[in-house]
Amino acid sequence: MEKNETKTEIVEAAMNLFASNGYYETTMSDIVEASDTSKGTLYYHFENKLELFETMINDVIGRIYEQYLEIVSLDIGVKEKLRRMLAVHAEFYKENYELAYTIFMEGQKIDIDCKQELWKWKDKFNKIVGDVIVEGIDKGVLKKRDVRLMTHSFLGLTNSFGPAMIEDDFEVDLLVDYTLELFLEGVGA
């Protein structure tokens, strides 16, 4: 097996363990067993559990970000771009709620480097969504408002997807369409 394949398998095994057991309850021995590797192999690729967790964060959030990049490159309207971005988040939460909880809740508490890594991702998502919002304003699709606040509001709405998927088991399309309508029209009478 190649180095990259082994590393990927270790990250996938750790991801499943972190999602089901949490960061603190998962040991390096658990990861060795789940990934069917040796401790030597694990420590060859990762200095410690924290480095493995940060690699997992970058892998998972990076996949979501790549989908956002694909969406913004499409020749589609602003509303459809925003809808697809919401759908990416809703699908992720539907399929990976425990993992999302572990990343965002435990990642904030684990280490300052983890927190900084999450903030870097937040900034990247703010930038890409902000660019779509500016495009929407320029095309007259969105009201001319504070782009930063609109961006934070849009991404803030995605944070509710996890609980909505678990507690109420909403259908993805229903949740996405409702959230997009809420964002675009506001809640005013």
Tab-separated table of C-alpha atoms in Angstrom:
chain	number	residue	atom	x	y	z
A	1	MET	CA	0.000	0.000	0.000
A	2	GLU	CA	1.292	3.458	-0.869
A	3	LYS	CA	2.067	6.099	1.768
A	4	ASN	CA	-0.819	8.357	0.712
A	5	GLU	CA	-3.308	5.476	0.763
A	6	THR	CA	-2.174	4.470	4.245
A	7	LYS	CA	-2.387	8.046	5.474
A	8	THR	CA	-5.874	8.382	3.982
A	9	GLU	CA	-7.001	5.158	5.655
A	10	ILE	CA	-5.667	6.367	8.998
A	11	VAL	CA	-7.491	9.703	8.636
A	12	GLU	CA	-10.731	7.923	7.645
A	13	ALA	CA	-10.491	5.557	10.611
A	14	ALA	CA	-9.756	8.448	12.973
A	15	MET	CA	-12.639	10.423	11.493
A	16	ASN	CA	-15.072	7.600	12.263
A	17	LEU	CA	-13.723	7.209	15.780
A	18	PHE	CA	-13.748	10.940	16.521
A	19	ALA	CA	-17.316	11.112	15.222
A	20	SER	CA	-18.577	8.217	17.320
A	21	ASN	CA	-16.443	8.568	20.461
A	22	GLY	CA	-15.266	12.167	20.440
A	23	TYR	CA	-11.719	13.469	20.412
A	24	TYR	CA	-10.884	12.912	24.064
A	25	GLU	CA	-12.252	9.378	24.212
A	26	THR	CA	-10.373	8.220	21.114
A	27	THR	CA	-6.876	6.888	21.707
A	28	MET	CA	-4.034	6.373	19.277
A	29	SER	CA	-4.359	2.637	19.987
A	30	ASP	CA	-8.006	2.808	18.888
A	31	ILE	CA	-6.900	4.463	15.659
A	32	VAL	CA	-4.206	1.819	15.065
A	33	GLU	CA	-6.783	-0.936	15.489
A	34	ALA	CA	-9.462	0.744	13.352
A	35	SER	CA	-7.036	1.582	10.541
A	36	ASP	CA	-5.436	-1.882	10.609
A	37	THR	CA	-1.959	-0.373	10.811
A	38	SER	CA	0.831	-0.466	13.365
A	39	LYS	CA	1.786	2.181	15.908
A	40	GLY	CA	4.987	2.750	13.948
A	41	THR	CA	3.017	3.451	10.778
A	42	LEU	CA	0.644	5.753	12.609
A	43	TYR	CA	3.468	7.733	14.196
A	44	TYR	CA	5.348	7.815	10.890
A	45	HIS	CA	2.460	9.807	9.417
A	46	PHE	CA	1.319	11.742	12.489
A	47	GLU	CA	3.323	13.001	15.427
A	48	ASN	CA	0.319	12.850	17.762
A	49	LYS	CA	-3.470	12.747	17.965
A	50	LEU	CA	-3.729	16.520	17.669
A	51	GLU	CA	-1.862	16.571	14.356
A	52	LEU	CA	-4.137	13.787	13.121
A	53	PHE	CA	-7.234	15.718	14.236
A	54	GLU	CA	-6.031	18.882	12.484
A	55	THR	CA	-5.333	16.885	9.321
A	56	MET	CA	-8.852	15.488	9.519
A	57	ILE	CA	-10.307	18.998	9.972
A	58	ASN	CA	-8.468	20.237	6.899
A	59	ASP	CA	-9.526	17.190	4.905
A	60	VAL	CA	-13.223	17.392	5.798
A	61	ILE	CA	-13.630	21.160	5.586
A	62	GLY	CA	-11.433	21.231	2.499
A	63	ARG	CA	-13.863	18.916	0.709
A	64	ILE	CA	-16.759	21.246	1.503
A	65	TYR	CA	-14.717	24.238	0.361
A	66	GLU	CA	-13.829	22.493	-2.920
A	67	GLN	CA	-17.552	22.040	-3.568
A	68	TYR	CA	-18.064	25.761	-2.943
A	69	LEU	CA	-15.311	26.558	-5.448
A	70	GLU	CA	-17.000	24.339	-8.019
A	71	ILE	CA	-20.331	26.077	-7.414
A	72	VAL	CA	-18.958	29.602	-7.849
A	73	SER	CA	-17.252	28.595	-11.092
A	74	LEU	CA	-20.554	27.495	-12.658
A	75	ASP	CA	-22.420	29.718	-15.087
A	76	ILE	CA	-25.584	29.837	-12.971
A	77	GLY	CA	-27.468	32.593	-11.204
A	78	VAL	CA	-26.604	33.935	-7.769
A	79	LYS	CA	-29.695	32.446	-6.132
A	80	GLU	CA	-28.819	29.013	-7.490
A	81	LYS	CA	-25.221	29.384	-6.272
A	82	LEU	CA	-26.463	30.238	-2.788
A	83	ARG	CA	-28.954	27.368	-2.903
A	84	ARG	CA	-26.246	24.878	-3.867
A	85	MET	CA	-23.959	26.171	-1.132
A	86	LEU	CA	-26.731	25.614	1.396
A	87	ALA	CA	-27.292	22.140	-0.038
A	88	VAL	CA	-23.612	21.257	0.429
A	89	HIS	CA	-23.888	22.100	4.125
A	90	ALA	CA	-27.243	20.381	4.593
A	91	GLU	CA	-26.004	17.174	2.948
A	92	PHE	CA	-22.829	17.242	5.022
A	93	TYR	CA	-24.781	17.608	8.261
A	94	LYS	CA	-27.278	14.942	7.246
A	95	GLU	CA	-24.506	12.450	6.586
A	96	ASN	CA	-21.937	13.557	9.187
A	97	TYR	CA	-23.622	15.271	12.111
A	98	GLU	CA	-21.498	13.594	14.788
A	99	LEU	CA	-18.319	14.436	12.917
A	100	ALA	CA	-19.414	18.054	12.425
A	101	TYR	CA	-20.167	18.329	16.125
A	102	THR	CA	-16.749	16.921	16.996
A	103	ILE	CA	-14.944	19.270	14.621
A	104	PHE	CA	-16.727	22.466	15.575
A	105	MET	CA	-17.354	21.896	19.264
A	106	GLU	CA	-14.323	19.926	20.362
A	107	GLY	CA	-11.999	21.588	17.865
A	108	GLN	CA	-12.629	24.908	19.578
A	109	LYS	CA	-11.636	23.455	22.968
A	110	ILE	CA	-8.737	21.202	22.064
A	111	ASP	CA	-5.951	23.576	21.220
A	112	ILE	CA	-5.285	27.124	20.076
A	113	ASP	CA	-3.850	25.810	16.798
A	114	CYS	CA	-7.103	23.932	16.094
A	115	LYS	CA	-9.094	27.030	16.846
A	116	GLN	CA	-6.867	29.090	14.549
A	117	GLU	CA	-7.232	26.475	11.806
A	118	LEU	CA	-11.026	26.673	12.097
A	119	TRP	CA	-10.842	30.475	11.937
A	120	LYS	CA	-8.739	30.280	8.758
A	121	TRP	CA	-11.430	28.126	7.183
A	122	LYS	CA	-14.130	30.506	8.398
A	123	ASP	CA	-12.315	33.361	6.672
A	124	LYS	CA	-12.059	31.380	3.415
A	125	PHE	CA	-15.779	30.583	3.480
A	126	ASN	CA	-16.602	34.218	4.293
A	127	LYS	CA	-14.556	35.327	1.292
A	128	ILE	CA	-16.150	32.949	-1.196
A	129	VAL	CA	-19.715	33.612	0.016
A	130	GLY	CA	-18.987	37.337	0.162
A	131	ASP	CA	-17.909	37.247	-3.482
A	132	VAL	CA	-21.213	35.619	-4.464
A	133	ILE	CA	-23.127	38.202	-2.443
A	134	VAL	CA	-21.243	41.043	-4.153
A	135	GLU	CA	-22.086	39.425	-7.492
A	136	GLY	CA	-25.736	39.341	-6.412
A	137	ILE	CA	-25.675	43.004	-5.418
A	138	ASP	CA	-23.973	43.972	-8.691
A	139	LYS	CA	-26.611	42.082	-10.694
A	140	GLY	CA	-29.477	43.565	-8.682
A	141	VAL	CA	-30.503	40.191	-7.254
A	142	LEU	CA	-29.643	41.153	-3.671
A	143	LYS	CA	-30.213	44.389	-1.780
A	144	LYS	CA	-27.217	46.631	-1.321
A	145	ARG	CA	-26.392	45.993	2.335
A	146	ASP	CA	-23.313	45.347	4.433
A	147	VAL	CA	-21.669	42.406	2.624
A	148	ARG	CA	-19.875	41.177	5.752
A	149	LEU	CA	-23.103	41.025	7.739
A	150	MET	CA	-24.931	39.340	4.883
A	151	THR	CA	-22.142	36.786	4.613
A	152	HIS	CA	-22.151	36.056	8.352
A	153	SER	CA	-25.937	35.771	8.287
A	154	PHE	CA	-25.866	33.337	5.374
A	155	LEU	CA	-23.208	31.112	6.921
A	156	GLY	CA	-24.853	31.419	10.331
A	157	LEU	CA	-28.005	29.898	8.903
A	158	THR	CA	-26.012	26.828	7.872
A	159	ASN	CA	-25.013	26.264	11.508
A	160	SER	CA	-28.595	25.344	12.333
A	161	PHE	CA	-28.588	22.500	9.824
A	162	GLY	CA	-27.029	19.953	12.165
A	163	PRO	CA	-29.685	20.144	14.879
A	164	ALA	CA	-32.429	20.484	12.247
A	165	MET	CA	-31.319	17.261	10.582
A	166	ILE	CA	-31.001	15.292	13.818
A	167	GLU	CA	-33.819	16.657	15.965
A	168	ASP	CA	-36.417	17.157	13.240
A	169	ASP	CA	-35.064	15.019	10.388
A	170	PHE	CA	-35.938	17.622	7.735
A	171	GLU	CA	-35.600	16.692	4.103
A	172	VAL	CA	-32.560	18.385	2.587
A	173	ASP	CA	-34.479	20.153	-0.206
A	174	LEU	CA	-37.134	21.454	2.184
A	175	LEU	CA	-34.524	22.807	4.598
A	176	VAL	CA	-32.425	24.341	1.824
A	177	ASP	CA	-35.359	25.993	0.055
A	178	TYR	CA	-36.775	27.366	3.293
A	179	THR	CA	-33.395	28.686	4.422
A	180	LEU	CA	-32.716	30.321	1.065
A	181	GLU	CA	-36.134	31.971	1.096
A	182	LEU	CA	-35.552	33.162	4.656
A	183	PHE	CA	-32.192	34.633	3.689
A	184	LEU	CA	-33.422	36.290	0.509
A	185	GLU	CA	-36.702	37.648	1.813
A	186	GLY	CA	-35.971	38.119	5.507
A	187	VAL	CA	-38.573	37.582	8.178
A	188	GLY	CA	-40.343	40.934	8.001
A	189	ALA	CA	-44.117	41.008	7.475
